[in-house]
PDB file of C-alpha atoms and ligand atoms in Angstrom:
ATOM      1  CA  UNK A   1      65.027  -5.558-105.574  1.00 78.00           C
ATOM      2  CA  UNK A   2      62.003  -7.824-105.663  1.00 80.00           C
ATOM      3  CA  UNK A   3      59.202  -6.700-103.349  1.00 75.00           C
ATOM      4  CA  UNK A   4      56.755  -9.500-102.608  1.00 72.00           C
ATOM      5  CA  UNK A   5      55.239  -7.634 -99.741  1.00 76.00           C
ATOM      6  CA  UNK A   6      53.507  -4.740-101.528  1.00 82.00           C
ATOM      7  CA  UNK A   7      50.713  -3.446 -99.358  1.00 89.00           C
ATOM      8  CA  UNK A   8      47.451  -2.445-101.019  1.00 91.00           C
ATOM      9  CA  UNK A   9      45.444  -0.899 -98.195  1.00 96.00           C
ATOM     10  CA  UNK A  10      45.649   2.169 -95.997  1.00 97.00           C
ATOM     11  CA  UNK A  11      43.633   3.637 -93.129  1.00 98.00           C
ATOM     12  CA  UNK A  12      41.931   7.023 -93.532  1.00 98.00           C
ATOM     13  CA  UNK A  13      40.857   8.848 -90.362  1.00 98.00           C
ATOM     14  CA  UNK A  14      38.550  11.867 -90.157  1.00 96.00           C
ATOM     15  CA  UNK A  15      38.699  13.555 -86.739  1.00 96.00           C
ATOM     16  CA  UNK A  16      35.917  16.017 -86.031  1.00 92.00           C
ATOM     17  CA  UNK A  17      34.606  17.669 -82.925  1.00 88.00           C
ATOM     18  CA  UNK A  18      31.637  15.304 -82.687  1.00 90.00           C
ATOM     19  CA  UNK A  19      32.781  12.015 -84.214  1.00 94.00           C
ATOM     20  CA  UNK A  20      35.950  10.383 -85.523  1.00 97.00           C
ATOM     21  CA  UNK A  21      35.422   8.126 -88.523  1.00 97.00           C
ATOM     22  CA  UNK A  22      38.099   5.662 -89.632  1.00 97.00           C
ATOM     23  CA  UNK A  23      38.058   3.436 -92.696  1.00 97.00           C
ATOM     24  CA  UNK A  24      40.089   0.813 -94.470  1.00 97.00           C
ATOM     25  CA  UNK A  25      40.562   1.940 -98.077  1.00 97.00           C
ATOM     26  CA  UNK A  26      42.215   0.014-100.874  1.00 95.00           C
ATOM     27  CA  UNK A  27      44.558   1.311-103.538  1.00 92.00           C
ATOM     28  CA  UNK A  28      41.611   1.939-105.887  1.00 92.00           C
ATOM     29  CA  UNK A  29      39.926   4.266-103.411  1.00 92.00           C
ATOM     30  CA  UNK A  30      37.284   1.731-102.399  1.00 94.00           C
ATOM     31  CA  UNK A  31      36.188   1.921 -98.770  1.00 95.00           C
ATOM     32  CA  UNK A  32      36.299  -1.710 -97.564  1.00 96.00           C
ATOM     33  CA  UNK A  33      35.155  -1.141 -93.996  1.00 96.00           C
ATOM     34  CA  UNK A  34      34.503   1.786 -91.685  1.00 96.00           C
ATOM     35  CA  UNK A  35      33.553   2.552 -88.129  1.00 97.00           C
ATOM     36  CA  UNK A  36      33.551   5.492 -85.747  1.00 97.00           C
ATOM     37  CA  UNK A  37      34.028   6.652 -82.174  1.00 97.00           C
ATOM     38  CA  UNK A  38      32.655   9.686 -80.340  1.00 97.00           C
ATOM     39  CA  UNK A  39      35.516  12.199 -80.169  1.00 96.00           C
ATOM     40  CA  UNK A  40      34.204  14.029 -77.108  1.00 94.00           C
ATOM     41  CA  UNK A  41      34.170  10.780 -75.066  1.00 96.00           C
ATOM     42  CA  UNK A  42      37.978  11.146 -74.845  1.00 97.00           C
ATOM     43  CA  UNK A  43      38.923  14.522 -73.344  1.00 96.00           C
ATOM     44  CA  UNK A  44      42.476  13.232 -72.708  1.00 97.00           C
ATOM     45  CA  UNK A  45      44.421  12.796 -75.944  1.00 97.00           C
ATOM     46  CA  UNK A  46      46.313   9.653 -74.883  1.00 97.00           C
ATOM     47  CA  UNK A  47      42.959   7.928 -74.117  1.00 97.00           C
ATOM     48  CA  UNK A  48      41.708   8.954 -77.542  1.00 98.00           C
ATOM     49  CA  UNK A  49      44.791   7.605 -79.329  1.00 98.00           C
ATOM     50  CA  UNK A  50      44.655   4.342 -77.345  1.00 97.00           C
ATOM     51  CA  UNK A  51      40.981   3.776 -78.184  1.00 98.00           C
ATOM     52  CA  UNK A  52      41.406   4.758 -81.837  1.00 98.00           C
ATOM     53  CA  UNK A  53      44.413   2.396 -82.189  1.00 97.00           C
ATOM     54  CA  UNK A  54      42.484  -0.517 -80.641  1.00 97.00           C
ATOM     55  CA  UNK A  55      39.532   0.075 -82.937  1.00 98.00           C
ATOM     56  CA  UNK A  56      41.691   0.395 -86.056  1.00 97.00           C
ATOM     57  CA  UNK A  57      43.433  -2.898 -85.209  1.00 96.00           C
ATOM     58  CA  UNK A  58      40.017  -4.595 -84.855  1.00 97.00           C
ATOM     59  CA  UNK A  59      38.963  -3.209 -88.235  1.00 97.00           C
ATOM     60  CA  UNK A  60      42.185  -4.445 -89.853  1.00 95.00           C
ATOM     61  CA  UNK A  61      41.943  -7.894 -88.274  1.00 94.00           C
ATOM     62  CA  UNK A  62      38.392  -8.316 -89.549  1.00 95.00           C
ATOM     63  CA  UNK A  63      39.404  -7.296 -93.077  1.00 94.00           C
ATOM     64  CA  UNK A  64      42.571  -9.056 -94.188  1.00 89.00           C
ATOM     65  CA  UNK A  65      44.873  -8.436 -91.237  1.00 89.00           C
ATOM     66  CA  UNK A  66      47.463  -5.940 -90.084  1.00 88.00           C
ATOM     67  CA  UNK A  67      50.108  -6.987 -92.616  1.00 89.00           C
ATOM     68  CA  UNK A  68      48.119  -5.802 -95.620  1.00 90.00           C
ATOM     69  CA  UNK A  69      47.986  -2.187 -94.355  1.00 95.00           C
ATOM     70  CA  UNK A  70      50.676   0.254 -95.415  1.00 95.00           C
ATOM     71  CA  UNK A  71      50.069   3.478 -93.502  1.00 97.00           C
ATOM     72  CA  UNK A  72      47.568   5.883 -91.923  1.00 98.00           C
ATOM     73  CA  UNK A  73      46.370   9.314 -93.056  1.00 98.00           C
ATOM     74  CA  UNK A  74      44.569  11.598 -90.628  1.00 98.00           C
ATOM     75  CA  UNK A  75      42.448  14.659 -91.292  1.00 96.00           C
ATOM     76  CA  UNK A  76      42.111  16.901 -88.242  1.00 95.00           C
ATOM     77  CA  UNK A  77      41.056  20.485 -87.649  1.00 88.00           C
ATOM     78  CA  UNK A  78      44.246  22.587 -87.377  1.00 89.00           C
ATOM     79  CA  UNK A  79      46.286  19.538 -88.443  1.00 94.00           C
ATOM     80  CA  UNK A  80      49.765  20.479 -89.673  1.00 94.00           C
ATOM     81  CA  UNK A  81      51.385  18.286 -92.321  1.00 95.00           C
ATOM     82  CA  UNK A  82      54.915  19.566 -91.550  1.00 93.00           C
ATOM     83  CA  UNK A  83      54.862  18.788 -87.843  1.00 95.00           C
ATOM     84  CA  UNK A  84      52.258  15.991 -87.708  1.00 96.00           C
ATOM     85  CA  UNK A  85      50.624  17.907 -84.873  1.00 97.00           C
ATOM     86  CA  UNK A  86      47.180  19.348 -84.230  1.00 96.00           C
ATOM     87  CA  UNK A  87      48.075  22.946 -83.443  1.00 93.00           C
ATOM     88  CA  UNK A  88      45.831  25.002 -81.178  1.00 89.00           C
ATOM     89  CA  UNK A  89      42.505  23.749 -82.452  1.00 86.00           C
ATOM     90  CA  UNK A  90      39.829  26.050 -81.021  1.00 76.00           C
ATOM     91  CA  UNK A  91      37.078  23.404 -80.987  1.00 80.00           C
ATOM     92  CA  UNK A  92      38.659  20.000 -80.252  1.00 90.00           C
ATOM     93  CA  UNK A  93      38.866  18.878 -76.595  1.00 90.00           C
ATOM     94  CA  UNK A  94      42.702  18.745 -76.691  1.00 94.00           C
ATOM     95  CA  UNK A  95      44.376  22.122 -76.265  1.00 91.00           C
ATOM     96  CA  UNK A  96      47.789  23.374 -77.378  1.00 94.00           C
ATOM     97  CA  UNK A  97      50.114  21.343 -79.594  1.00 97.00           C
ATOM     98  CA  UNK A  98      49.118  17.661 -79.894  1.00 97.00           C
ATOM     99  CA  UNK A  99      51.777  15.413 -81.529  1.00 98.00           C
ATOM    100  CA  UNK A 100      49.151  13.127 -83.025  1.00 98.00           C
ATOM    101  CA  UNK A 101      51.194  11.547 -85.844  1.00 97.00           C
ATOM    102  CA  UNK A 102      53.984  10.515 -83.455  1.00 97.00           C
ATOM    103  CA  UNK A 103      51.555   9.169 -80.840  1.00 97.00           C
ATOM    104  CA  UNK A 104      49.578   7.137 -83.359  1.00 97.00           C
ATOM    105  CA  UNK A 105      52.716   5.865 -85.105  1.00 96.00           C
ATOM    106  CA  UNK A 106      54.153   4.649 -81.789  1.00 95.00           C
ATOM    107  CA  UNK A 107      50.916   2.846 -80.875  1.00 95.00           C
ATOM    108  CA  UNK A 108      50.331   1.319 -84.308  1.00 95.00           C
ATOM    109  CA  UNK A 109      53.849   0.759 -85.667  1.00 94.00           C
ATOM    110  CA  UNK A 110      52.739   2.267 -88.975  1.00 96.00           C
ATOM    111  CA  UNK A 111      53.653   5.505 -90.744  1.00 97.00           C
ATOM    112  CA  UNK A 112      51.144   8.286 -90.030  1.00 98.00           C
ATOM    113  CA  UNK A 113      50.535  11.568 -91.863  1.00 97.00           C
ATOM    114  CA  UNK A 114      48.349  14.378 -90.512  1.00 97.00           C
ATOM    115  CA  UNK A 115      46.898  17.342 -92.402  1.00 96.00           C
ATOM    116  CA  UNK A 116      44.012  19.781 -92.068  1.00 93.00           C
ATOM    117  CA  UNK A 117      40.603  19.000 -93.517  1.00 91.00           C
ATOM    118  CA  UNK A 118      40.744  21.509 -96.405  1.00 93.00           C
ATOM    119  CA  UNK A 119      43.989  19.975 -97.708  1.00 96.00           C
ATOM    120  CA  UNK A 120      42.635  16.458 -97.264  1.00 96.00           C
ATOM    121  CA  UNK A 121      39.417  17.307 -99.133  1.00 95.00           C
ATOM    122  CA  UNK A 122      41.504  18.794-101.942  1.00 96.00           C
ATOM    123  CA  UNK A 123      43.526  15.543-102.148  1.00 96.00           C
ATOM    124  CA  UNK A 124      40.281  13.583-102.524  1.00 95.00           C
ATOM    125  CA  UNK A 125      38.980  15.930-105.208  1.00 95.00           C
ATOM    126  CA  UNK A 126      42.303  15.725-107.015  1.00 95.00           C
ATOM    127  CA  UNK A 127      42.430  11.927-106.920  1.00 94.00           C
ATOM    128  CA  UNK A 128      38.756  11.056-107.387  1.00 91.00           C
ATOM    129  CA  UNK A 129      36.609  14.143-107.915  1.00 92.00           C
ATOM    130  CA  UNK A 130      36.051  17.516-109.532  1.00 93.00           C
ATOM    131  CA  UNK A 131      39.758  18.424-109.597  1.00 95.00           C
ATOM    132  CA  UNK A 132      40.863  15.183-111.242  1.00 93.00           C
ATOM    133  CA  UNK A 133      43.617  15.936-113.742  1.00 94.00           C
ATOM    134  CA  UNK A 134      44.002  19.582-112.683  1.00 96.00           C
ATOM    135  CA  UNK A 135      47.444  20.920-111.728  1.00 96.00           C
ATOM    136  CA  UNK A 136      46.653  24.434-110.508  1.00 97.00           C
ATOM    137  CA  UNK A 137      43.463  24.783-108.562  1.00 98.00           C
ATOM    138  CA  UNK A 138      42.081  26.089-105.328  1.00 97.00           C
ATOM    139  CA  UNK A 139      39.673  24.211-103.101  1.00 97.00           C
ATOM    140  CA  UNK A 140      37.497  26.217-100.729  1.00 97.00           C
ATOM    141  CA  UNK A 141      35.606  24.382 -97.999  1.00 94.00           C
ATOM    142  CA  UNK A 142      32.612  26.179 -96.518  1.00 94.00           C
ATOM    143  CA  UNK A 143      31.276  24.609 -93.368  1.00 88.00           C
ATOM    144  CA  UNK A 144      31.334  25.874 -89.797  1.00 85.00           C
ATOM    145  CA  UNK A 145      34.513  27.693 -90.890  1.00 88.00           C
ATOM    146  CA  UNK A 146      36.089  28.532 -94.245  1.00 93.00           C
ATOM    147  CA  UNK A 147      39.295  26.697 -95.128  1.00 92.00           C
ATOM    148  CA  UNK A 148      41.119  26.298 -98.397  1.00 96.00           C
ATOM    149  CA  UNK A 149      43.900  24.469-100.148  1.00 97.00           C
ATOM    150  CA  UNK A 150      46.141  25.612-102.986  1.00 97.00           C
ATOM    151  CA  UNK A 151      47.374  23.075-105.531  1.00 97.00           C
ATOM    152  CA  UNK A 152      50.305  24.328-107.575  1.00 96.00           C
ATOM    153  CA  UNK A 153      51.930  22.219-110.327  1.00 96.00           C
ATOM    154  CA  UNK A 154      50.056  19.171-109.060  1.00 95.00           C
ATOM    155  CA  UNK A 155      51.137  19.396-105.418  1.00 94.00           C
ATOM    156  CA  UNK A 156      49.814  21.193-102.366  1.00 95.00           C
ATOM    157  CA  UNK A 157      51.422  24.525-101.586  1.00 95.00           C
ATOM    158  CA  UNK A 158      51.778  24.290 -97.795  1.00 92.00           C
ATOM    159  CA  UNK A 159      53.598  27.535 -97.025  1.00 92.00           C
ATOM    160  CA  UNK A 160      56.634  27.826 -94.721  1.00 92.00           C
ATOM    161  CA  UNK A 161      54.793  26.644 -91.601  1.00 88.00           C
ATOM    162  CA  UNK A 162      52.007  24.625 -93.207  1.00 86.00           C
ATOM    163  CA  UNK A 163      49.400  27.352 -92.710  1.00 86.00           C
ATOM    164  CA  UNK A 164      48.809  28.473 -96.302  1.00 92.00           C
ATOM    165  CA  UNK A 165      45.316  29.003 -97.653  1.00 93.00           C
ATOM    166  CA  UNK A 166      43.653  30.787 -94.726  1.00 91.00           C
ATOM    167  CA  UNK A 167      41.286  32.635 -97.040  1.00 94.00           C
ATOM    168  CA  UNK A 168      38.565  32.574 -94.361  1.00 94.00           C
ATOM    169  CA  UNK A 169      40.656  34.982 -92.303  1.00 93.00           C
ATOM    170  CA  UNK A 170      41.421  37.458 -95.058  1.00 95.00           C
ATOM    171  CA  UNK A 171      39.525  40.706 -94.565  1.00 96.00           C
ATOM    172  CA  UNK A 172      36.252  41.203 -96.406  1.00 97.00           C
ATOM    173  CA  UNK A 173      35.062  44.321 -94.546  1.00 97.00           C
ATOM    174  CA  UNK A 174      37.588  46.248 -92.446  1.00 97.00           C
ATOM    175  CA  UNK A 175      36.113  46.686 -88.973  1.00 97.00           C
ATOM    176  CA  UNK A 176      33.205  44.366 -89.832  1.00 97.00           C
ATOM    177  CA  UNK A 177      31.752  41.376 -87.989  1.00 97.00           C
ATOM    178  CA  UNK A 178      33.651  39.784 -85.132  1.00 95.00           C
ATOM    179  CA  UNK A 179      35.389  36.565 -86.241  1.00 92.00           C
ATOM    180  CA  UNK A 180      36.177  33.544 -84.045  1.00 85.00           C
ATOM    181  CA  UNK A 181      39.898  34.162 -84.701  1.00 84.00           C
ATOM    182  CA  UNK A 182      39.770  37.451 -82.792  1.00 90.00           C
ATOM    183  CA  UNK A 183      39.889  39.774 -85.830  1.00 93.00           C
ATOM    184  CA  UNK A 184      37.036  41.764 -87.310  1.00 96.00           C
ATOM    185  CA  UNK A 185      35.582  41.585 -90.801  1.00 97.00           C
ATOM    186  CA  UNK A 186      37.059  38.211 -91.852  1.00 96.00           C
ATOM    187  CA  UNK A 187      35.542  36.641 -94.968  1.00 97.00           C
ATOM    188  CA  UNK A 188      34.351  33.525 -93.113  1.00 95.00           C
ATOM    189  CA  UNK A 189      32.265  35.705 -90.781  1.00 96.00           C
ATOM    190  CA  UNK A 190      30.107  36.285 -93.901  1.00 98.00           C
ATOM    191  CA  UNK A 191      30.410  33.028 -95.835  1.00 97.00           C
ATOM    192  CA  UNK A 192      30.673  30.102 -93.377  1.00 95.00           C
ATOM    193  CA  UNK A 193      27.498  28.779 -91.755  1.00 94.00           C
ATOM    194  CA  UNK A 194      27.602  31.094 -88.730  1.00 94.00           C
ATOM    195  CA  UNK A 195      28.039  34.056 -91.079  1.00 96.00           C
ATOM    196  CA  UNK A 196      25.058  32.995 -93.210  1.00 97.00           C
ATOM    197  CA  UNK A 197      22.896  32.834 -90.056  1.00 97.00           C
ATOM    198  CA  UNK A 198      24.125  36.277 -88.980  1.00 97.00           C
ATOM    199  CA  UNK A 199      23.163  37.624 -92.420  1.00 98.00           C
ATOM    200  CA  UNK A 200      19.711  36.030 -92.006  1.00 98.00           C
ATOM    201  CA  UNK A 201      19.306  37.832 -88.678  1.00 97.00           C
ATOM    202  CA  UNK A 202      20.266  41.147 -90.259  1.00 98.00           C
ATOM    203  CA  UNK A 203      17.960  40.671 -93.263  1.00 98.00           C
ATOM    204  CA  UNK A 204      15.018  39.797 -90.991  1.00 97.00           C
ATOM    205  CA  UNK A 205      15.646  42.956 -88.955  1.00 97.00           C
ATOM    206  CA  UNK A 206      16.007  45.111 -92.054  1.00 98.00           C
ATOM    207  CA  UNK A 207      12.732  44.107 -93.722  1.00 97.00           C
ATOM    208  CA  UNK A 208       9.296  43.713 -92.183  1.00 95.00           C
ATOM    209  CA  UNK A 209       7.916  41.478 -94.944  1.00 96.00           C
ATOM    210  CA  UNK A 210       6.859  37.886 -94.121  1.00 96.00           C
ATOM    211  CA  UNK A 211       9.419  35.103 -94.368  1.00 97.00           C
ATOM    212  CA  UNK A 212       9.469  31.400 -93.525  1.00 97.00           C
ATOM    213  CA  UNK A 213      12.732  32.124 -91.713  1.00 97.00           C
ATOM    214  CA  UNK A 214      10.776  34.018 -89.037  1.00 96.00           C
ATOM    215  CA  UNK A 215       8.921  30.833 -88.046  1.00 93.00           C
ATOM    216  CA  UNK A 216      12.002  28.706 -87.506  1.00 93.00           C
ATOM    217  CA  UNK A 217      13.049  28.170 -83.892  1.00 91.00           C
ATOM    218  CA  UNK A 218      16.559  27.136 -84.794  1.00 94.00           C
ATOM    219  CA  UNK A 219      17.363  28.324 -88.271  1.00 96.00           C
ATOM    220  CA  UNK A 220      19.972  26.390 -90.275  1.00 96.00           C
ATOM    221  CA  UNK A 221      21.645  27.039 -93.627  1.00 95.00           C
ATOM    222  CA  UNK A 222      19.903  23.958 -95.010  1.00 95.00           C
ATOM    223  CA  UNK A 223      16.526  25.412 -94.043  1.00 97.00           C
ATOM    224  CA  UNK A 224      17.358  28.764 -95.638  1.00 97.00           C
ATOM    225  CA  UNK A 225      18.131  26.938 -98.896  1.00 96.00           C
ATOM    226  CA  UNK A 226      14.842  25.022 -98.673  1.00 97.00           C
ATOM    227  CA  UNK A 227      13.011  28.334 -98.185  1.00 97.00           C
ATOM    228  CA  UNK A 228      14.792  29.684-101.302  1.00 97.00           C
ATOM    229  CA  UNK A 229      13.328  26.769-103.266  1.00 97.00           C
ATOM    230  CA  UNK A 230       9.894  27.726-101.944  1.00 97.00           C
ATOM    231  CA  UNK A 231      10.350  31.257-103.302  1.00 97.00           C
ATOM    232  CA  UNK A 232      11.002  33.022 -99.979  1.00 97.00           C
ATOM    233  CA  UNK A 233      12.400  36.393-101.064  1.00 98.00           C
ATOM    234  CA  UNK A 234      14.242  37.150 -97.824  1.00 98.00           C
ATOM    235  CA  UNK A 235      15.910  33.714 -97.820  1.00 98.00           C
ATOM    236  CA  UNK A 236      16.992  34.388-101.412  1.00 98.00           C
ATOM    237  CA  UNK A 237      18.380  37.749-100.266  1.00 98.00           C
ATOM    238  CA  UNK A 238      20.414  36.012 -97.528  1.00 98.00           C
ATOM    239  CA  UNK A 239      22.027  33.698-100.077  1.00 98.00           C
ATOM    240  CA  UNK A 240      22.529  36.621-102.497  1.00 98.00           C
ATOM    241  CA  UNK A 241      24.530  38.531 -99.875  1.00 98.00           C
ATOM    242  CA  UNK A 242      26.471  35.380 -98.955  1.00 98.00           C
ATOM    243  CA  UNK A 243      27.227  34.726-102.626  1.00 98.00           C
ATOM    244  CA  UNK A 244      28.367  38.309-103.101  1.00 98.00           C
ATOM    245  CA  UNK A 245      30.836  38.056-100.206  1.00 98.00           C
ATOM    246  CA  UNK A 246      32.076  34.701-101.460  1.00 98.00           C
ATOM    247  CA  UNK A 247      32.435  35.954-105.040  1.00 98.00           C
ATOM    248  CA  UNK A 248      34.505  38.962-103.954  1.00 98.00           C
ATOM    249  CA  UNK A 249      36.721  36.772-101.737  1.00 98.00           C
ATOM    250  CA  UNK A 250      37.239  34.180-104.458  1.00 98.00           C
ATOM    251  CA  UNK A 251      38.005  36.878-107.032  1.00 98.00           C
ATOM    252  CA  UNK A 252      40.795  38.202-104.804  1.00 97.00           C
ATOM    253  CA  UNK A 253      42.093  34.663-104.356  1.00 96.00           C
ATOM    254  CA  UNK A 254      41.930  33.871-108.067  1.00 97.00           C
ATOM    255  CA  UNK A 255      43.609  37.156-108.995  1.00 97.00           C
ATOM    256  CA  UNK A 256      46.600  36.131-106.850  1.00 95.00           C
ATOM    257  CA  UNK A 257      46.905  32.495-107.951  1.00 94.00           C
ATOM    258  CA  UNK A 258      45.315  32.326-111.413  1.00 96.00           C
ATOM    259  CA  UNK A 259      43.959  28.784-110.889  1.00 97.00           C
ATOM    260  CA  UNK A 260      42.313  26.645-113.568  1.00 97.00           C
ATOM    261  CA  UNK A 261      39.325  26.121-111.299  1.00 97.00           C
ATOM    262  CA  UNK A 262      37.954  26.841-107.849  1.00 97.00           C
ATOM    263  CA  UNK A 263      36.294  23.818-106.249  1.00 96.00           C
ATOM    264  CA  UNK A 264      33.711  24.491-103.549  1.00 96.00           C
ATOM    265  CA  UNK A 265      32.967  21.882-100.884  1.00 94.00           C
ATOM    266  CA  UNK A 266      31.271  21.761 -97.489  1.00 91.00           C
ATOM    267  CA  UNK A 267      27.721  22.210 -96.227  1.00 87.00           C
ATOM    268  CA  UNK A 268      27.256  25.817 -97.401  1.00 90.00           C
ATOM    269  CA  UNK A 269      28.362  24.897-100.950  1.00 90.00           C
ATOM    270  CA  UNK A 270      25.338  22.580-101.180  1.00 88.00           C
ATOM    271  CA  UNK A 271      23.101  25.670-101.544  1.00 92.00           C
ATOM    272  CA  UNK A 272      23.244  25.273-105.328  1.00 92.00           C
ATOM    273  CA  UNK A 273      22.188  28.092-107.642  1.00 95.00           C
ATOM    274  CA  UNK A 274      20.988  30.308-104.787  1.00 96.00           C
ATOM    275  CA  UNK A 275      24.612  30.691-103.759  1.00 97.00           C
ATOM    276  CA  UNK A 276      26.468  30.021-107.001  1.00 96.00           C
ATOM    277  CA  UNK A 277      24.741  32.544-109.253  1.00 97.00           C
ATOM    278  CA  UNK A 278      25.442  35.587-107.039  1.00 98.00           C
ATOM    279  CA  UNK A 279      28.927  34.171-106.324  1.00 98.00           C
ATOM    280  CA  UNK A 280      29.687  33.900-110.020  1.00 97.00           C
ATOM    281  CA  UNK A 281      28.339  37.390-110.711  1.00 98.00           C
ATOM    282  CA  UNK A 282      30.476  39.006-107.974  1.00 98.00           C
ATOM    283  CA  UNK A 283      33.453  36.856-108.977  1.00 98.00           C
ATOM    284  CA  UNK A 284      33.400  37.970-112.615  1.00 98.00           C
ATOM    285  CA  UNK A 285      32.890  41.579-111.555  1.00 98.00           C
ATOM    286  CA  UNK A 286      35.908  41.611-109.215  1.00 98.00           C
ATOM    287  CA  UNK A 287      38.462  39.222-110.713  1.00 97.00           C
ATOM    288  CA  UNK A 288      41.443  40.681-112.599  1.00 97.00           C
ATOM    289  CA  UNK A 289      40.302  41.470-116.145  1.00 97.00           C
ATOM    290  CA  UNK A 290      42.637  39.043-117.927  1.00 96.00           C
ATOM    291  CA  UNK A 291      41.053  36.150-116.013  1.00 96.00           C
ATOM    292  CA  UNK A 292      37.403  37.072-116.580  1.00 96.00           C
ATOM    293  CA  UNK A 293      35.381  34.165-117.987  1.00 96.00           C
ATOM    294  CA  UNK A 294      38.358  31.792-117.718  1.00 96.00           C
ATOM    295  CA  UNK A 295      38.219  30.317-114.217  1.00 97.00           C
ATOM    296  CA  UNK A 296      35.690  27.580-113.532  1.00 96.00           C
ATOM    297  CA  UNK A 297      33.661  27.492-110.317  1.00 96.00           C
ATOM    298  CA  UNK A 298      32.837  23.857-109.579  1.00 94.00           C
ATOM    299  CA  UNK A 299      30.994  22.186-106.702  1.00 92.00           C
ATOM    300  CA  UNK A 300      32.270  19.004-105.084  1.00 91.00           C
ATOM    301  CA  UNK A 301      30.602  15.785-106.200  1.00 81.00           C
ATOM    302  CA  UNK A 302      30.775  14.214-102.768  1.00 83.00           C
ATOM    303  CA  UNK A 303      29.216  14.372 -99.349  1.00 79.00           C
ATOM    304  CA  UNK A 304      31.642  15.733 -96.778  1.00 73.00           C
ATOM    305  CA  UNK A 305      32.354  12.673 -94.699  1.00 74.00           C
ATOM    306  CA  UNK A 306      32.892  10.412 -97.671  1.00 81.00           C
ATOM    307  CA  UNK A 307      35.297  12.935 -99.143  1.00 88.00           C
ATOM    308  CA  UNK A 308      37.463  13.322 -96.051  1.00 92.00           C
ATOM    309  CA  UNK A 309      37.948   9.609 -95.448  1.00 94.00           C
ATOM    310  CA  UNK A 310      38.943   9.185 -99.097  1.00 94.00           C
ATOM    311  CA  UNK A 311      41.294  12.180 -98.907  1.00 96.00           C
ATOM    312  CA  UNK A 312      42.862  10.830 -95.716  1.00 97.00           C
ATOM    313  CA  UNK A 313      43.558   7.581 -97.579  1.00 97.00           C
ATOM    314  CA  UNK A 314      45.297   9.557-100.348  1.00 96.00           C
ATOM    315  CA  UNK A 315      47.318  11.350 -97.656  1.00 97.00           C
ATOM    316  CA  UNK A 316      48.314   7.960 -96.190  1.00 97.00           C
ATOM    317  CA  UNK A 317      49.963   6.989 -99.492  1.00 96.00           C
ATOM    318  CA  UNK A 318      52.173  10.117 -99.395  1.00 93.00           C
ATOM    319  CA  UNK A 319      54.169   9.045 -96.307  1.00 92.00           C
ATOM    320  CA  UNK A 320      57.138   6.750 -96.388  1.00 91.00           C
ATOM    321  CA  UNK A 321      56.508   3.301 -94.919  1.00 87.00           C
ATOM    322  CA  UNK A 322      57.658   2.966 -91.343  1.00 82.00           C
ATOM    323  CA  UNK A 323      58.913   0.018 -89.371  1.00 72.00           C
ATOM    324  CA  UNK A 324      60.768  -0.201 -86.088  1.00 66.00           C
ATOM    325  CA  UNK A 325      62.972  -2.882 -87.624  1.00 61.00           C
ATOM    326  CA  UNK A 326      64.084  -1.197 -90.882  1.00 53.00           C
TER     327      UNK A 326
HETATM  328 ZN1   ZN B 401      39.054  35.451 -88.726  1.00 60.30          ZN
END
């Protein structure tokens, strides 16, 4: 069959609590155009989908037209690839089960795939970044939460219900810090940004030595890293403890899956050597002995937002084309 209508562009969408970014991306992974809307302006999901659809159509019309676009990939917190739904996202304005893929497909008349941000980031790293050419790897995203994605034999291992890779909610310290998920002692309560800030609070209470962290009104992880660069010993201690927790968690993960590499992405991963050196030390100390010295820890090459839009475009290529008339 001759196909003269091969489509070379897709739409990648990155839904976050604050903003939703959408972009037109070509088959070579080049972002041709992008724009955004404020997610929280649309507390009702049907209003959000209507606005997003209108804006995507405008973007397509200004850049080659609707007919050149094949499909849409969407990254969303708690997005489920199997169902195409956002499922009980704790932070988005829309509660319960939101059938986003179906709603957007009906509005747009294009195939839509939905997945969670860790899986989408892993797709971007696999296609264009640090995981390029790898078949078995784990991606761990450290931001306001800790998500992960498992690639096995070159494809994502989703698990029976699409919830695989919840390393952030594996237990680091039984009976430890309260986690947002309701459990105590979860790894992300020590390694994601909120956990790092909690560690800073504890370190400042434990020591009475001076620290730049004491002068900050609203301490952030980025500031703590800057203070590390300035030689602040307590800031360095905060990242050392964070790295230790991360290294132990990653060692457990690696011992189960024996990946070629672990890719770290997200805001906390930008801490550089202050995080990576203690992570690597704890990792090598706790990983199963046959894997010692064999698993690479690699940081993402990209900024978060760039990565997710690219990953969402990769996701868009994985769905079958859809038309009402075929
Ligand atoms: Zn948890």
